[in-house]
Short mmCIF file of C-alpha atoms and ligand atoms in Angstrom, two decimals:
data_model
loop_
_atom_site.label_atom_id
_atom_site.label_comp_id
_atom_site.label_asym_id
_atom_site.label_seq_id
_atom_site.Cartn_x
_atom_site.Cartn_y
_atom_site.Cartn_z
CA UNK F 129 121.03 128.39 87.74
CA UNK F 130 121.00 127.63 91.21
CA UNK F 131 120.90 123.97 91.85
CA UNK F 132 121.86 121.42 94.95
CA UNK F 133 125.05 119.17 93.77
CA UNK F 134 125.53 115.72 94.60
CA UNK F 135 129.28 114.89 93.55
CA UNK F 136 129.34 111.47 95.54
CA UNK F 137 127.56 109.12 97.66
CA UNK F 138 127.13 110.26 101.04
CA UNK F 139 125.21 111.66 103.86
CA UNK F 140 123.10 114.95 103.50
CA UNK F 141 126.06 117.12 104.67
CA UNK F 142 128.29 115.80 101.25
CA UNK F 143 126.00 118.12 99.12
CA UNK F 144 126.54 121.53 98.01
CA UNK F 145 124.85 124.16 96.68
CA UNK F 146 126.48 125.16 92.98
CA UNK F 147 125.84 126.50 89.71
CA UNK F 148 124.72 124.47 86.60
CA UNK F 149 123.08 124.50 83.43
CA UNK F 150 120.45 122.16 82.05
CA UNK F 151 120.27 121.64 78.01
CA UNK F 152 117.32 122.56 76.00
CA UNK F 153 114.06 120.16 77.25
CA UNK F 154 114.14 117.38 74.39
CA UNK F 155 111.33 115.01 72.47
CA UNK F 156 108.49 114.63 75.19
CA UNK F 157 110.30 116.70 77.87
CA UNK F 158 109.20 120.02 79.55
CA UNK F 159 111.21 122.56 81.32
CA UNK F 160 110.01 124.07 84.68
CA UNK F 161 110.99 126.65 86.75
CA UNK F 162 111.29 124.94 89.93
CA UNK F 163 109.38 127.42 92.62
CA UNK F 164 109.00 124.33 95.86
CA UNK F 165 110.48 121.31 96.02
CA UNK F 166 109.06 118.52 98.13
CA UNK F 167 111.99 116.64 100.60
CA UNK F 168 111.41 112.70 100.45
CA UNK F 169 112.61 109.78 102.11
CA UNK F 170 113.51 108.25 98.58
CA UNK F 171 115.93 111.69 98.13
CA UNK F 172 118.32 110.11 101.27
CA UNK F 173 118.42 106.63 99.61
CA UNK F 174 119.20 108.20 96.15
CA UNK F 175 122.21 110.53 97.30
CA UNK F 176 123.61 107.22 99.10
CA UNK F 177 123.81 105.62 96.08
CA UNK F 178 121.26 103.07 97.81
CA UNK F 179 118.06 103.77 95.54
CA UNK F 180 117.23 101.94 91.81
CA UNK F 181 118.66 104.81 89.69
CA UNK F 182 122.02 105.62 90.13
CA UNK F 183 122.47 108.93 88.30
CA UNK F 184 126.08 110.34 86.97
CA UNK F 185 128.08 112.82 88.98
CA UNK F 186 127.32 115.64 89.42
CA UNK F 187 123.57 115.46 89.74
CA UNK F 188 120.66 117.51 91.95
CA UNK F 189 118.30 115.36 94.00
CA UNK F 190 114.92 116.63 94.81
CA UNK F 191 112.14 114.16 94.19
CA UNK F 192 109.35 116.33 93.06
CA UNK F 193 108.13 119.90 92.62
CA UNK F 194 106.03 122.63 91.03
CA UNK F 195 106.70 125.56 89.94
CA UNK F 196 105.71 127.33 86.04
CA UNK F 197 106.39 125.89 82.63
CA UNK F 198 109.40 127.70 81.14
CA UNK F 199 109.74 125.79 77.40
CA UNK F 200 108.38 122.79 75.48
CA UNK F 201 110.01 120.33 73.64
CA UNK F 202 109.28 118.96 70.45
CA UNK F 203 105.87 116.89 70.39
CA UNK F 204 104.60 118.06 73.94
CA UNK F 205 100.87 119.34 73.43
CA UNK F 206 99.35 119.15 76.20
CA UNK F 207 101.17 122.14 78.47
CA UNK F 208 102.26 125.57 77.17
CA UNK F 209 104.46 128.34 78.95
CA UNK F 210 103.54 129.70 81.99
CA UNK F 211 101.30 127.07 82.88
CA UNK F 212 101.59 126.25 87.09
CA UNK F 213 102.11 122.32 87.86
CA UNK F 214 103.17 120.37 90.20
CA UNK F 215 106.04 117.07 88.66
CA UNK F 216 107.33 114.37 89.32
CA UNK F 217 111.06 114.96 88.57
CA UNK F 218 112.78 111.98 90.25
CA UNK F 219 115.92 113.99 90.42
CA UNK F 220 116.63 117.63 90.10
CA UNK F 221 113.63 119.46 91.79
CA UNK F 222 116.34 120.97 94.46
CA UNK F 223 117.52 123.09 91.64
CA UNK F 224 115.78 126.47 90.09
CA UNK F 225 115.39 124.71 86.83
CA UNK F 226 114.28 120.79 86.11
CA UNK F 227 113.68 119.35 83.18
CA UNK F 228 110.68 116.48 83.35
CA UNK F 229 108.89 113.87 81.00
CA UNK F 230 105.51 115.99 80.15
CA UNK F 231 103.80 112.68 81.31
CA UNK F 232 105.29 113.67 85.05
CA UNK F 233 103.52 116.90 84.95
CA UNK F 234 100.20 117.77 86.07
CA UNK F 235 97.96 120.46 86.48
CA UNK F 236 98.07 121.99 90.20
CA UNK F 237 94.34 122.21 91.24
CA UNK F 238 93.07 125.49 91.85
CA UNK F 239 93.12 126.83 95.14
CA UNK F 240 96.57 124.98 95.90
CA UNK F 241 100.09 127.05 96.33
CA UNK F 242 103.68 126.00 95.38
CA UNK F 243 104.24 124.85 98.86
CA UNK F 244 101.45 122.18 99.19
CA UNK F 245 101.63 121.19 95.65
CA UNK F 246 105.46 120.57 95.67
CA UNK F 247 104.46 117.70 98.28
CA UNK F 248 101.36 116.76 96.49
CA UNK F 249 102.37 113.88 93.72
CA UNK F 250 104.41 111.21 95.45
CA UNK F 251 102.77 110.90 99.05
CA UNK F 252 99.14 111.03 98.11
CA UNK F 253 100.06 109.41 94.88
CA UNK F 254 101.38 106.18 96.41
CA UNK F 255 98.97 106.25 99.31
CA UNK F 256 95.76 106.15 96.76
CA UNK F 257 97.47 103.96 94.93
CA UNK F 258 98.41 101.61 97.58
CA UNK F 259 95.10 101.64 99.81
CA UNK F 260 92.75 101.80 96.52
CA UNK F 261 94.39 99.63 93.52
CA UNK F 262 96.32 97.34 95.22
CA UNK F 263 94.78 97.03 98.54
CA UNK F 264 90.96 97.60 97.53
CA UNK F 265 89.96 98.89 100.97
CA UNK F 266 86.62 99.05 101.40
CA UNK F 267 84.63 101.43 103.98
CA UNK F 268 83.54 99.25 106.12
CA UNK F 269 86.80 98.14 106.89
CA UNK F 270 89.72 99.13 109.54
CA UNK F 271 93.06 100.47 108.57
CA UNK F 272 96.28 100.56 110.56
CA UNK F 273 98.77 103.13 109.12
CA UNK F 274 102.00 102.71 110.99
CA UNK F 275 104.66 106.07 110.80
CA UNK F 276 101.41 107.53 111.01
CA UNK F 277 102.73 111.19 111.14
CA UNK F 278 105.16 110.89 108.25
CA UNK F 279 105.21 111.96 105.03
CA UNK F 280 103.22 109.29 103.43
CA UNK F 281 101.72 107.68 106.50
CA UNK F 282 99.41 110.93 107.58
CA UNK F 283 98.24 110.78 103.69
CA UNK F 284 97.13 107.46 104.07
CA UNK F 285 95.20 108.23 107.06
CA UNK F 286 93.32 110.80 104.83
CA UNK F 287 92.78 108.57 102.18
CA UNK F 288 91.77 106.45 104.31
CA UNK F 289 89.09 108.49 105.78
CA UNK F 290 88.02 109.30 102.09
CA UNK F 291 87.54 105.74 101.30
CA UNK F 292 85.17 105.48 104.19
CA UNK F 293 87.62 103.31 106.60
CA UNK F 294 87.73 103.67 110.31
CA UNK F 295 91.56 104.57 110.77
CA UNK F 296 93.79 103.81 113.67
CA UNK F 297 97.22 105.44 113.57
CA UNK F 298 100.32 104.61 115.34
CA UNK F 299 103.83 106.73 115.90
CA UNK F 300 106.78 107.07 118.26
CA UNK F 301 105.66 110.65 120.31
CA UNK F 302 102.28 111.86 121.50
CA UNK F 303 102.79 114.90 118.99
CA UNK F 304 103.01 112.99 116.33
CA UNK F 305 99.83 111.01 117.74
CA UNK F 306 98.40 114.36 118.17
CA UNK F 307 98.66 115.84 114.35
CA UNK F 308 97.31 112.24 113.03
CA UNK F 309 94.29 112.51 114.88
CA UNK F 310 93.82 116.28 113.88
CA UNK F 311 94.14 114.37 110.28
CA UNK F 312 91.12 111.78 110.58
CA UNK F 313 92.71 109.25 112.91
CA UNK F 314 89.28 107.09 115.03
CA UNK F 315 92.21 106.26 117.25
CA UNK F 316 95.97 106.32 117.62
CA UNK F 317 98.51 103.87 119.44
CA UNK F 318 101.55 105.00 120.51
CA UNK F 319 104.22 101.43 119.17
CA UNK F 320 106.88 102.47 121.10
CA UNK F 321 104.92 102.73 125.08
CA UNK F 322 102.12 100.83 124.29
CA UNK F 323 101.87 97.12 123.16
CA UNK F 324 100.59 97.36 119.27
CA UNK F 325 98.94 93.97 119.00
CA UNK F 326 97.10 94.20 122.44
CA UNK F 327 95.91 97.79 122.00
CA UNK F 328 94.90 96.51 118.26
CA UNK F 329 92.83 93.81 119.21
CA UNK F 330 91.21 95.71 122.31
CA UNK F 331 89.91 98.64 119.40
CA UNK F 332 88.64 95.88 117.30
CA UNK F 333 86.72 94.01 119.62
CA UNK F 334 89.19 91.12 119.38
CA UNK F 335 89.09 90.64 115.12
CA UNK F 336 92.11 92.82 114.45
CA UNK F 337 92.27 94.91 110.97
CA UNK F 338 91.48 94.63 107.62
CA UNK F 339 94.87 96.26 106.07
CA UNK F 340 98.12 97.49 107.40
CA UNK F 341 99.87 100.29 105.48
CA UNK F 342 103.55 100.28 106.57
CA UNK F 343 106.24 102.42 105.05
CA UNK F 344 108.56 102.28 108.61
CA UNK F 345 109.51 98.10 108.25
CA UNK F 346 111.72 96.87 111.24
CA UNK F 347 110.45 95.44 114.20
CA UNK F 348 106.94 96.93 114.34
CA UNK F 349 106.36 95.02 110.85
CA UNK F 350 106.02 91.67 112.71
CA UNK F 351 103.45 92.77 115.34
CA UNK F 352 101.23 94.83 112.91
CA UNK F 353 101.15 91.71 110.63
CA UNK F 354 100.48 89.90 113.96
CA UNK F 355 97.57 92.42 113.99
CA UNK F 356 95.78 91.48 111.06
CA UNK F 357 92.41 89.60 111.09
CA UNK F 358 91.64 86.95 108.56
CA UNK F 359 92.20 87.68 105.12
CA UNK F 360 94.02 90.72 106.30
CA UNK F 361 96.16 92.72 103.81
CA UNK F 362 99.72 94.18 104.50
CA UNK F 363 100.82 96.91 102.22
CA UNK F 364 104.70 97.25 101.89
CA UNK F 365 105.21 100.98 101.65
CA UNK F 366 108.75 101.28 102.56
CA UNK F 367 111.27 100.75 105.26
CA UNK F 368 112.31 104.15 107.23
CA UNK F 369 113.48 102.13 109.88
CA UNK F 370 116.29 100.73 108.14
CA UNK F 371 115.69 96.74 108.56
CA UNK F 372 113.45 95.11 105.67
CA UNK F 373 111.03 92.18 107.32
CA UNK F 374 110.48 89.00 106.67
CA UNK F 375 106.88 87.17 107.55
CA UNK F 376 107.18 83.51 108.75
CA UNK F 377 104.77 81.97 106.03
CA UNK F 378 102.86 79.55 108.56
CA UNK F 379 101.27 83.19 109.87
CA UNK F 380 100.15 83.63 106.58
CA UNK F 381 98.61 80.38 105.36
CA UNK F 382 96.68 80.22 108.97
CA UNK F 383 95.43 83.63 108.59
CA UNK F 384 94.91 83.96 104.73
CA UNK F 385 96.63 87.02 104.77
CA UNK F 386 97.88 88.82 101.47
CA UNK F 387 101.17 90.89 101.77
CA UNK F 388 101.05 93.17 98.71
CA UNK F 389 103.91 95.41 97.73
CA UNK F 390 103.57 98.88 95.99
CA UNK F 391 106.11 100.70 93.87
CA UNK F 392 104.07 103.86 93.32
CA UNK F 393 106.88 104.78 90.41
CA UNK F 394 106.26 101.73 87.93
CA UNK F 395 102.93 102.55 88.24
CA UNK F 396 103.83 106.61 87.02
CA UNK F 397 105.69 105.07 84.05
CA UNK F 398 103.97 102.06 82.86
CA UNK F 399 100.38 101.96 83.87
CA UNK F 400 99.67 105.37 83.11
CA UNK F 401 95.81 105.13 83.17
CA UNK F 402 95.37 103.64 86.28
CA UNK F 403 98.07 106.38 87.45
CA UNK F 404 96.02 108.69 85.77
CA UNK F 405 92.76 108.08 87.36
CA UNK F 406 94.24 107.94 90.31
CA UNK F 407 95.48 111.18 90.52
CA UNK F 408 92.75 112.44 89.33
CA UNK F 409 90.54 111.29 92.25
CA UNK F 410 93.18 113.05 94.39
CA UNK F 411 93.05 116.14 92.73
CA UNK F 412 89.26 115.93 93.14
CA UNK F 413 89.53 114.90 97.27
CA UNK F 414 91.39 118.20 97.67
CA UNK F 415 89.28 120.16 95.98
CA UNK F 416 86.58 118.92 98.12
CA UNK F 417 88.59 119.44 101.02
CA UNK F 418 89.43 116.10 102.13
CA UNK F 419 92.54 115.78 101.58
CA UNK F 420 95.00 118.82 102.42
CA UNK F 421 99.13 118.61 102.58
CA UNK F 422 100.39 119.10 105.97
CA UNK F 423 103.82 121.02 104.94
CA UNK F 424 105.17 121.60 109.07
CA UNK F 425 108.93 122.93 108.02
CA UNK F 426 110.28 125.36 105.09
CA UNK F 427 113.70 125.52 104.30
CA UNK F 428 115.95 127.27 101.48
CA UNK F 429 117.79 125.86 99.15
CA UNK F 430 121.05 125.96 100.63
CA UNK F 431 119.54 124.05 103.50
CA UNK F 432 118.38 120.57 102.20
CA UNK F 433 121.21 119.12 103.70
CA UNK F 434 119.57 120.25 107.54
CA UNK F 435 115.98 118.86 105.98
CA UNK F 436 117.31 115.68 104.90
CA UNK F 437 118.98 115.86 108.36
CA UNK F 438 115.58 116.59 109.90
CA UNK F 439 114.14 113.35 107.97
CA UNK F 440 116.40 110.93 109.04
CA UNK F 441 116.63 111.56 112.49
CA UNK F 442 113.13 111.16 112.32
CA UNK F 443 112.23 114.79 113.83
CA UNK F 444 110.21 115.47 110.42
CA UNK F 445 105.74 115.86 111.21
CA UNK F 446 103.90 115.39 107.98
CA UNK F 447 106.41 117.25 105.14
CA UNK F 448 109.15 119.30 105.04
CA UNK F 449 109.52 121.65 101.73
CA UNK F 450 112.25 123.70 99.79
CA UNK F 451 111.43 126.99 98.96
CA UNK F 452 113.84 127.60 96.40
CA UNK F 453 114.01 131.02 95.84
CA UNK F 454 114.67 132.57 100.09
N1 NAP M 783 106.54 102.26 97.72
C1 NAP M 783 106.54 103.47 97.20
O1 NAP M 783 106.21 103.66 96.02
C2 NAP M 783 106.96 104.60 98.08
C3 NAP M 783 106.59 105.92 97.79
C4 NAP M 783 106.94 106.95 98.70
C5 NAP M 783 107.69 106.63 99.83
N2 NAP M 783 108.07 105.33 100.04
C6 NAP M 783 108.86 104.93 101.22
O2 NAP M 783 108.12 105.16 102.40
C7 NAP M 783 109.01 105.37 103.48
C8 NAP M 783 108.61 106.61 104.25
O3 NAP M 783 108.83 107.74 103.44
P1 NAP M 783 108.43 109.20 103.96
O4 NAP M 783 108.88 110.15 102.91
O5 NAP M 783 107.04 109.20 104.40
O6 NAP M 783 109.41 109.34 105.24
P2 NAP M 783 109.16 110.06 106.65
O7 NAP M 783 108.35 111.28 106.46
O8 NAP M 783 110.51 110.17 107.26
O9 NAP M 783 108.28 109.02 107.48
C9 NAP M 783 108.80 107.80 107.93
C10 NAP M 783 108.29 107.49 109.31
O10 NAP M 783 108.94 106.27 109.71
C11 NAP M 783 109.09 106.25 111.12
N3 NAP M 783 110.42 105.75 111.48
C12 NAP M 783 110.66 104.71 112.31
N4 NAP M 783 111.96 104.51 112.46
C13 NAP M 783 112.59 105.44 111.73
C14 NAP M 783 113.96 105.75 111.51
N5 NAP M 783 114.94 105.02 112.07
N6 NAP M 783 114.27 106.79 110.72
C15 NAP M 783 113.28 107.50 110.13
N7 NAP M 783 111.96 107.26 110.30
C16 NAP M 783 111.62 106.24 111.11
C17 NAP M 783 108.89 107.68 111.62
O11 NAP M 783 107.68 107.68 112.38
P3 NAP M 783 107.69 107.38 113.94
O12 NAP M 783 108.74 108.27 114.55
O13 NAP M 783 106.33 107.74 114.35
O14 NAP M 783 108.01 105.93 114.09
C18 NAP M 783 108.68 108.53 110.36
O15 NAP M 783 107.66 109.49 110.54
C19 NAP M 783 110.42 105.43 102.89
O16 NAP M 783 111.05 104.17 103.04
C20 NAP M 783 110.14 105.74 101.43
O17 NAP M 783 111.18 105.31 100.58
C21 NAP M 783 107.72 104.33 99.18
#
């Protein structure tokens, strides 16, 4: 098959595109035939050798996908052959064939194509996760998402919305302002022209917000956590900026503000009902239309190095997808 190659750390432009071949799917494991393939964040950290796993050479990235089921292996009842879904692969959805725990599959809700479903699991996943579980928002509360137009960050404005919050949304250009408002946003800031904390406190009458979602880390962290009103919560998403912050704890104490981290994967493999029910509510908010990916760019698979290119230079609006068979 035809399958993305990562032969050492490195930047997007050290992959290749190759031929390999995957083994039979083993005990618990399903093999798909890999039709989109969502482009993550987490897919730049991995090929750098930067992320948790640290796969052997020579080894596809490609974060998640859907495509059909093509075999079963031993013990795996709940899928058969042919069946459409949507996985969580954690490597090896830039390829044509993955191989994936059958607890990392799921049904792809009807009505929903390769394209959007290849981007489905891991930004709504975490953003449910985050602003629900861990965060308990609450409708009557305010949310600031910051890299509000990114691949998780315009999902949380949508689950926000779902929940009931009033949303505000900040990003780095006016078109990226303009596509989180066309996603739910009550009001959007732009944090690199405009003051964060003032315009904050000016939109909440003076209180500030209930939660701040932030998967961009650097320097905006310290003003949206300035941002918070009492007993605020700060969700650590991630840190697409590069630097990882660090809150003074006297800000804290005086404010009785949690800071709550979220590692949507440990969640996937070790708290699988609450994972579960999760996802289901998600596949239920897009079947009633309140939830919908926003996939902006397609590219083939001999160009993931250009969308992992088109990530990190921080050009990407909502997601970028592989269509692995143009
Ligand atoms: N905790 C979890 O379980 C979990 C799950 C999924 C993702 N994540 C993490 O969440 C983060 C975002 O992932 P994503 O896939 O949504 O990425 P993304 O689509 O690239 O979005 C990141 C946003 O960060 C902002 N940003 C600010 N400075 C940046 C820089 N120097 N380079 C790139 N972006 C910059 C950009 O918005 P502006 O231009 O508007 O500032 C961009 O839209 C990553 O760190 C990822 O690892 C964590």
């Amino acid at each position: 098959m035809r399958a993305i190659l990562c032969n050492e750390w490195g930047d997007p432009d050290t992959l290749i595109l190759g031929e390999s071949d995957l083994p039979e799917p083993g005990l618990g494991e399903v093999k798909i035939r890999v039709r989109a393939a969502g482009v993550n964040y987490a897919d730049l950290v991995l090929i750098r050798g930067q992320y948790q796993e640290k796969p052997d050479f020579p080894f596809s990235p490609g974060l998640e996908g859907a495509g059909e089921v093509l075999e079963i292996g031993e013990g795996v009842t709940n899928l058969s052959v042919g069946d459409k879904v949507m996985a969580v692969t954690s490597k090896g959805a830039f390829a044509e064939e993955a191989i994936v725990p059958s607890n990392s599959i799921f049904s792809i809700p009807e009505g929903m194509d390769y394209f959007d479903a290849a981007v489905f699991p891991v930004a709504y996943g975490t953003s449910h996760l985050a602003l629900k579980e861990r965060g308990n928002l609450k409708p009557e509360e305010t949310l600031l998402v910051l890299g509000a137009a990114g691949g998780v960050g315009l999902t949380a404005i949508e689950c926000g919305k779902a929940i009931g919050a009033k949303v505000i949304a900040a990003a780095s250009t006016n078109e990226k302002l303009n596509l989180a408002k066309s996603y739910g946003a009550d009001h959007v800031i732009n944090y690199l022209t405009e003051d964060l904390r003032s315009v904050v406190r000016e939109v909440t009458g003076g209180k500030g917000v209930d939660m701040v979602y932030d998967p961009v880390g650097g320097d905006f962290s310290f003003k949206a956590m300035r941002s918070l009103a009492q007993q605020g919560r700060y969700l650590i998403i991630g840190f697409a900026a590069g630097d990882i912050p660090s809150f003074p704890a006297n800000y804290l104490l005086i404010k009785n503000i949690s800071v709550i981290g979220i590692f949507w994967g440990w969640y996937r493999l070790n708290q699988t009902e609450t994972f579960r029910k999760s996802f289901s509510e998600l596949c239920k908010w897009y079947r009633e239309g309140l939830v919908s990916p926003h996939v902006s760019q397609k590219f083939s698979l001999s160009e993931v190095p250009e969308a992992l290119s088109v990530l990190e230079t921080r050009k990407a609006m909502g997601r970028l997808v592989i269509d692995i068979d143009s």
